[in-house]
mmCIF file of C-alpha atoms in Angstrom:
data_model
loop_
_atom_site.group_PDB
_atom_site.id
_atom_site.type_symbol
_atom_site.label_atom_id
_atom_site.label_comp_id
_atom_site.label_asym_id
_atom_site.label_seq_id
_atom_site.Cartn_x
_atom_site.Cartn_y
_atom_site.Cartn_z
ATOM 1 C CA UNK A 1 -3.843 5.368 -41.364
ATOM 2 C CA UNK A 2 -5.759 2.257 -42.079
ATOM 3 C CA UNK A 3 -4.411 0.555 -38.551
ATOM 4 C CA UNK A 4 -5.595 2.550 -36.790
ATOM 5 C CA UNK A 5 -8.954 2.426 -35.955
ATOM 6 C CA UNK A 6 -10.349 2.413 -32.730
ATOM 7 C CA UNK A 7 -12.133 -0.240 -30.436
ATOM 8 C CA UNK A 8 -15.181 0.302 -27.931
ATOM 9 C CA UNK A 9 -16.815 -1.480 -26.023
ATOM 10 C CA UNK A 10 -19.350 -2.218 -23.796
ATOM 11 C CA UNK A 11 -22.334 -3.160 -21.560
ATOM 12 C CA UNK A 12 -24.888 -4.586 -24.322
ATOM 13 C CA UNK A 13 -27.925 -2.161 -24.611
ATOM 14 C CA UNK A 14 -30.938 -5.407 -24.013
ATOM 15 C CA UNK A 15 -28.527 -5.232 -20.556
ATOM 16 C CA UNK A 16 -29.154 -1.735 -19.306
ATOM 17 C CA UNK A 17 -32.863 -1.745 -20.848
ATOM 18 C CA UNK A 18 -33.553 -4.656 -18.709
ATOM 19 C CA UNK A 19 -32.158 -3.331 -15.779
ATOM 20 C CA UNK A 20 -33.799 -0.065 -15.995
ATOM 21 C CA UNK A 21 -37.169 -2.853 -16.364
ATOM 22 C CA UNK A 22 -36.334 -4.616 -13.149
ATOM 23 C CA UNK A 23 -35.720 -1.741 -10.838
ATOM 24 C CA UNK A 24 -38.822 -0.182 -12.097
ATOM 25 C CA UNK A 25 -40.208 -3.111 -10.533
ATOM 26 C CA UNK A 26 -37.962 -3.612 -7.809
ATOM 27 C CA UNK A 27 -39.681 0.219 -7.258
ATOM 28 C CA UNK A 28 -43.143 -0.803 -7.613
ATOM 29 C CA UNK A 29 -43.075 -3.474 -5.387
ATOM 30 C CA UNK A 30 -41.608 -1.405 -2.443
ATOM 31 C CA UNK A 31 -44.476 0.784 -2.756
ATOM 32 C CA UNK A 32 -46.944 -1.930 -2.834
ATOM 33 C CA UNK A 33 -44.562 -3.421 0.341
ATOM 34 C CA UNK A 34 -47.266 -3.944 3.730
ATOM 35 C CA UNK A 35 -44.093 -4.510 5.943
ATOM 36 C CA UNK A 36 -41.488 -1.962 6.959
ATOM 37 C CA UNK A 37 -37.836 -4.171 7.135
ATOM 38 C CA UNK A 38 -39.325 -5.755 2.526
ATOM 39 C CA UNK A 39 -40.337 -2.935 1.631
ATOM 40 C CA UNK A 40 -36.475 -0.500 2.435
ATOM 41 C CA UNK A 41 -34.259 -4.201 1.247
ATOM 42 C CA UNK A 42 -36.891 -4.324 -1.944
ATOM 43 C CA UNK A 43 -36.510 -0.476 -2.339
ATOM 44 C CA UNK A 44 -32.723 -0.680 -1.744
ATOM 45 C CA UNK A 45 -32.416 -3.040 -4.317
ATOM 46 C CA UNK A 46 -34.188 -1.422 -6.599
ATOM 47 C CA UNK A 47 -31.826 2.119 -6.445
ATOM 48 C CA UNK A 48 -28.850 -0.353 -6.587
ATOM 49 C CA UNK A 49 -30.005 -2.057 -9.907
ATOM 50 C CA UNK A 50 -31.428 1.251 -11.739
ATOM 51 C CA UNK A 51 -27.138 2.013 -10.309
ATOM 52 C CA UNK A 52 -25.985 0.089 -12.111
ATOM 53 C CA UNK A 53 -28.090 0.154 -14.897
ATOM 54 C CA UNK A 54 -27.269 4.324 -15.264
ATOM 55 C CA UNK A 55 -24.117 3.407 -14.942
ATOM 56 C CA UNK A 56 -24.429 1.012 -17.937
ATOM 57 C CA UNK A 57 -25.719 3.456 -19.540
ATOM 58 C CA UNK A 58 -23.289 6.489 -19.114
ATOM 59 C CA UNK A 59 -20.776 4.901 -18.880
ATOM 60 C CA UNK A 60 -20.234 4.037 -22.516
ATOM 61 C CA UNK A 61 -17.824 2.936 -24.163
ATOM 62 C CA UNK A 62 -16.903 1.324 -20.666
ATOM 63 C CA UNK A 63 -13.295 0.249 -22.752
ATOM 64 C CA UNK A 64 -11.898 2.170 -25.977
ATOM 65 C CA UNK A 65 -8.941 0.473 -27.557
ATOM 66 C CA UNK A 66 -6.678 2.592 -30.874
ATOM 67 C CA UNK A 67 -2.796 2.211 -31.769
ATOM 68 C CA UNK A 68 -1.977 5.195 -29.510
ATOM 69 C CA UNK A 69 -3.597 3.454 -26.372
ATOM 70 C CA UNK A 70 -6.280 2.852 -23.787
ATOM 71 C CA UNK A 71 -9.308 4.516 -22.661
ATOM 72 C CA UNK A 72 -11.181 3.815 -19.473
ATOM 73 C CA UNK A 73 -14.295 5.485 -18.856
ATOM 74 C CA UNK A 74 -15.712 4.934 -14.955
ATOM 75 C CA UNK A 75 -17.396 7.004 -11.890
ATOM 76 C CA UNK A 76 -14.937 9.231 -12.277
ATOM 77 C CA UNK A 77 -14.530 9.849 -15.595
ATOM 78 C CA UNK A 78 -12.398 9.418 -17.991
ATOM 79 C CA UNK A 79 -8.890 8.055 -18.546
ATOM 80 C CA UNK A 80 -6.542 6.895 -20.675
ATOM 81 C CA UNK A 81 -3.075 5.726 -21.094
ATOM 82 C CA UNK A 82 -0.067 4.909 -23.613
ATOM 83 C CA UNK A 83 0.376 1.050 -24.963
ATOM 84 C CA UNK A 84 3.807 2.283 -23.048
ATOM 85 C CA UNK A 85 2.383 2.410 -19.953
ATOM 86 C CA UNK A 86 0.144 -0.620 -20.631
ATOM 87 C CA UNK A 87 2.053 -3.463 -18.689
ATOM 88 C CA UNK A 88 0.578 -6.729 -19.318
ATOM 89 C CA UNK A 89 -3.233 -7.020 -21.539
ATOM 90 C CA UNK A 90 -4.704 -11.224 -20.154
ATOM 91 C CA UNK A 91 -7.650 -12.174 -19.494
ATOM 92 C CA UNK A 92 -8.599 -15.380 -16.603
ATOM 93 C CA UNK A 93 -10.682 -17.612 -17.167
ATOM 94 C CA UNK A 94 -12.153 -18.641 -12.889
ATOM 95 C CA UNK A 95 -15.205 -19.996 -11.572
ATOM 96 C CA UNK A 96 -17.148 -18.656 -9.890
ATOM 97 C CA UNK A 97 -20.487 -20.352 -7.488
ATOM 98 C CA UNK A 98 -19.302 -23.099 -10.016
ATOM 99 C CA UNK A 99 -19.892 -21.441 -13.143
ATOM 100 C CA UNK A 100 -17.016 -20.568 -15.574
ATOM 101 C CA UNK A 101 -15.929 -17.017 -15.403
ATOM 102 C CA UNK A 102 -13.059 -15.259 -17.992
ATOM 103 C CA UNK A 103 -12.542 -11.727 -16.933
ATOM 104 C CA UNK A 104 -10.074 -8.695 -18.315
ATOM 105 C CA UNK A 105 -7.143 -7.977 -16.488
ATOM 106 C CA UNK A 106 -5.133 -5.121 -17.649
ATOM 107 C CA UNK A 107 -1.638 -3.745 -15.872
ATOM 108 C CA UNK A 108 -0.780 -0.045 -16.137
ATOM 109 C CA UNK A 109 1.180 2.272 -14.631
ATOM 110 C CA UNK A 110 0.253 5.676 -13.897
ATOM 111 C CA UNK A 111 2.428 8.927 -12.749
ATOM 112 C CA UNK A 112 2.022 10.035 -9.255
ATOM 113 C CA UNK A 113 2.637 8.606 -5.735
ATOM 114 C CA UNK A 114 0.446 5.003 -6.074
ATOM 115 C CA UNK A 115 1.967 4.031 -9.772
ATOM 116 C CA UNK A 116 0.367 0.727 -10.446
ATOM 117 C CA UNK A 117 -3.565 0.195 -10.921
ATOM 118 C CA UNK A 118 -4.713 -3.662 -11.959
ATOM 119 C CA UNK A 119 -8.062 -3.030 -14.121
ATOM 120 C CA UNK A 120 -10.560 -5.985 -13.940
ATOM 121 C CA UNK A 121 -13.212 -5.948 -16.703
ATOM 122 C CA UNK A 122 -15.454 -8.667 -16.585
ATOM 123 C CA UNK A 123 -17.338 -10.127 -19.889
ATOM 124 C CA UNK A 124 -21.096 -7.545 -18.984
ATOM 125 C CA UNK A 125 -19.345 -4.633 -18.539
ATOM 126 C CA UNK A 126 -16.871 -5.368 -22.225
ATOM 127 C CA UNK A 127 -20.480 -6.768 -24.142
ATOM 128 C CA UNK A 128 -18.076 -9.255 -25.303
ATOM 129 C CA UNK A 129 -15.840 -12.610 -24.446
ATOM 130 C CA UNK A 130 -12.957 -10.971 -22.860
ATOM 131 C CA UNK A 131 -10.723 -13.202 -24.670
ATOM 132 C CA UNK A 132 -11.546 -11.742 -27.704
ATOM 133 C CA UNK A 133 -11.426 -8.598 -25.840
ATOM 134 C CA UNK A 134 -7.130 -9.464 -24.796
ATOM 135 C CA UNK A 135 -6.694 -10.145 -28.091
ATOM 136 C CA UNK A 136 -7.543 -7.146 -30.023
ATOM 137 C CA UNK A 137 -5.627 -5.278 -27.094
ATOM 138 C CA UNK A 138 -3.296 -7.645 -27.863
ATOM 139 C CA UNK A 139 -3.362 -6.794 -31.457
ATOM 140 C CA UNK A 140 -3.484 -2.522 -30.965
ATOM 141 C CA UNK A 141 -0.452 -2.861 -28.630
ATOM 142 C CA UNK A 142 1.763 -4.858 -30.996
ATOM 143 C CA UNK A 143 0.868 -2.150 -34.095
ATOM 144 C CA UNK A 144 1.871 0.213 -31.310
ATOM 145 C CA UNK A 145 5.567 -1.384 -30.787
ATOM 146 C CA UNK A 146 5.503 -2.012 -34.530
ATOM 147 C CA UNK A 147 5.392 1.828 -35.172
ATOM 148 C CA UNK A 148 7.933 3.028 -32.061
ATOM 149 C CA UNK A 149 10.369 1.221 -32.757
ATOM 150 C CA UNK A 150 10.168 1.880 -37.070
ATOM 151 C CA UNK A 151 8.568 -0.553 -38.068
ATOM 152 C CA UNK A 152 10.434 -3.629 -37.902
ATOM 153 C CA UNK A 153 13.867 -1.841 -37.495
ATOM 154 C CA UNK A 154 16.033 -2.144 -35.228
ATOM 155 C CA UNK A 155 18.850 -0.159 -33.539
ATOM 156 C CA UNK A 156 21.935 -1.106 -35.342
ATOM 157 C CA UNK A 157 24.061 -3.388 -33.065
ATOM 158 C CA UNK A 158 27.804 -5.195 -33.546
ATOM 159 C CA UNK A 159 28.060 -8.684 -34.489
ATOM 160 C CA UNK A 160 29.578 -9.834 -30.547
ATOM 161 C CA UNK A 161 26.980 -7.368 -28.576
ATOM 162 C CA UNK A 162 25.536 -9.276 -25.819
ATOM 163 C CA UNK A 163 21.849 -10.091 -25.269
ATOM 164 C CA UNK A 164 21.955 -8.822 -21.741
ATOM 165 C CA UNK A 165 19.234 -11.197 -20.407
ATOM 166 C CA UNK A 166 16.425 -9.336 -22.392
ATOM 167 C CA UNK A 167 13.427 -11.605 -23.465
ATOM 168 C CA UNK A 168 12.884 -12.406 -27.562
ATOM 169 C CA UNK A 169 11.643 -9.950 -29.785
ATOM 170 C CA UNK A 170 8.093 -10.066 -29.323
ATOM 171 C CA UNK A 171 7.755 -11.967 -25.348
ATOM 172 C CA UNK A 172 6.708 -9.418 -23.274
ATOM 173 C CA UNK A 173 6.840 -10.825 -19.022
ATOM 174 C CA UNK A 174 3.075 -11.077 -18.054
ATOM 175 C CA UNK A 175 1.662 -11.159 -21.563
ATOM 176 C CA UNK A 176 -0.368 -13.688 -21.923
ATOM 177 C CA UNK A 177 -4.222 -14.604 -23.403
#
């Protein structure tokens, strides 16, 4: 099937390598430090940076999507959701410390006592612009919806049947880019 190409996003390798080099540099600085508080703080910073870099290297791809659904790889392993359990995909733009930032937000439903989950991913985790990732996810989601309904064939309806207030075809609550 030509439309069923998986698409994946992960932290860029240069950022992962730079994080590991930075962690080694901070570790060397912690060893060479003469004051105990400086040694402690630099050592903690080296561990945090090393942990982030190792996570970026091992959680690859961080987000993966195809026409069947999407999958997120994290510390607890890989979690997957079919498109029927994805409620909304959107990109959000805001300012952080005076600088513009954009994030990808995905509302998904799990089974169990706490069924709702909001996935928030930034540019560094995805290695791409979150707006472009949201567009790609919407395209996969739209192809999956067409496949589930039979490529545009709707149910047989009488002419006098009411809409019952459902949104028009193609509109989904909260699905904005």
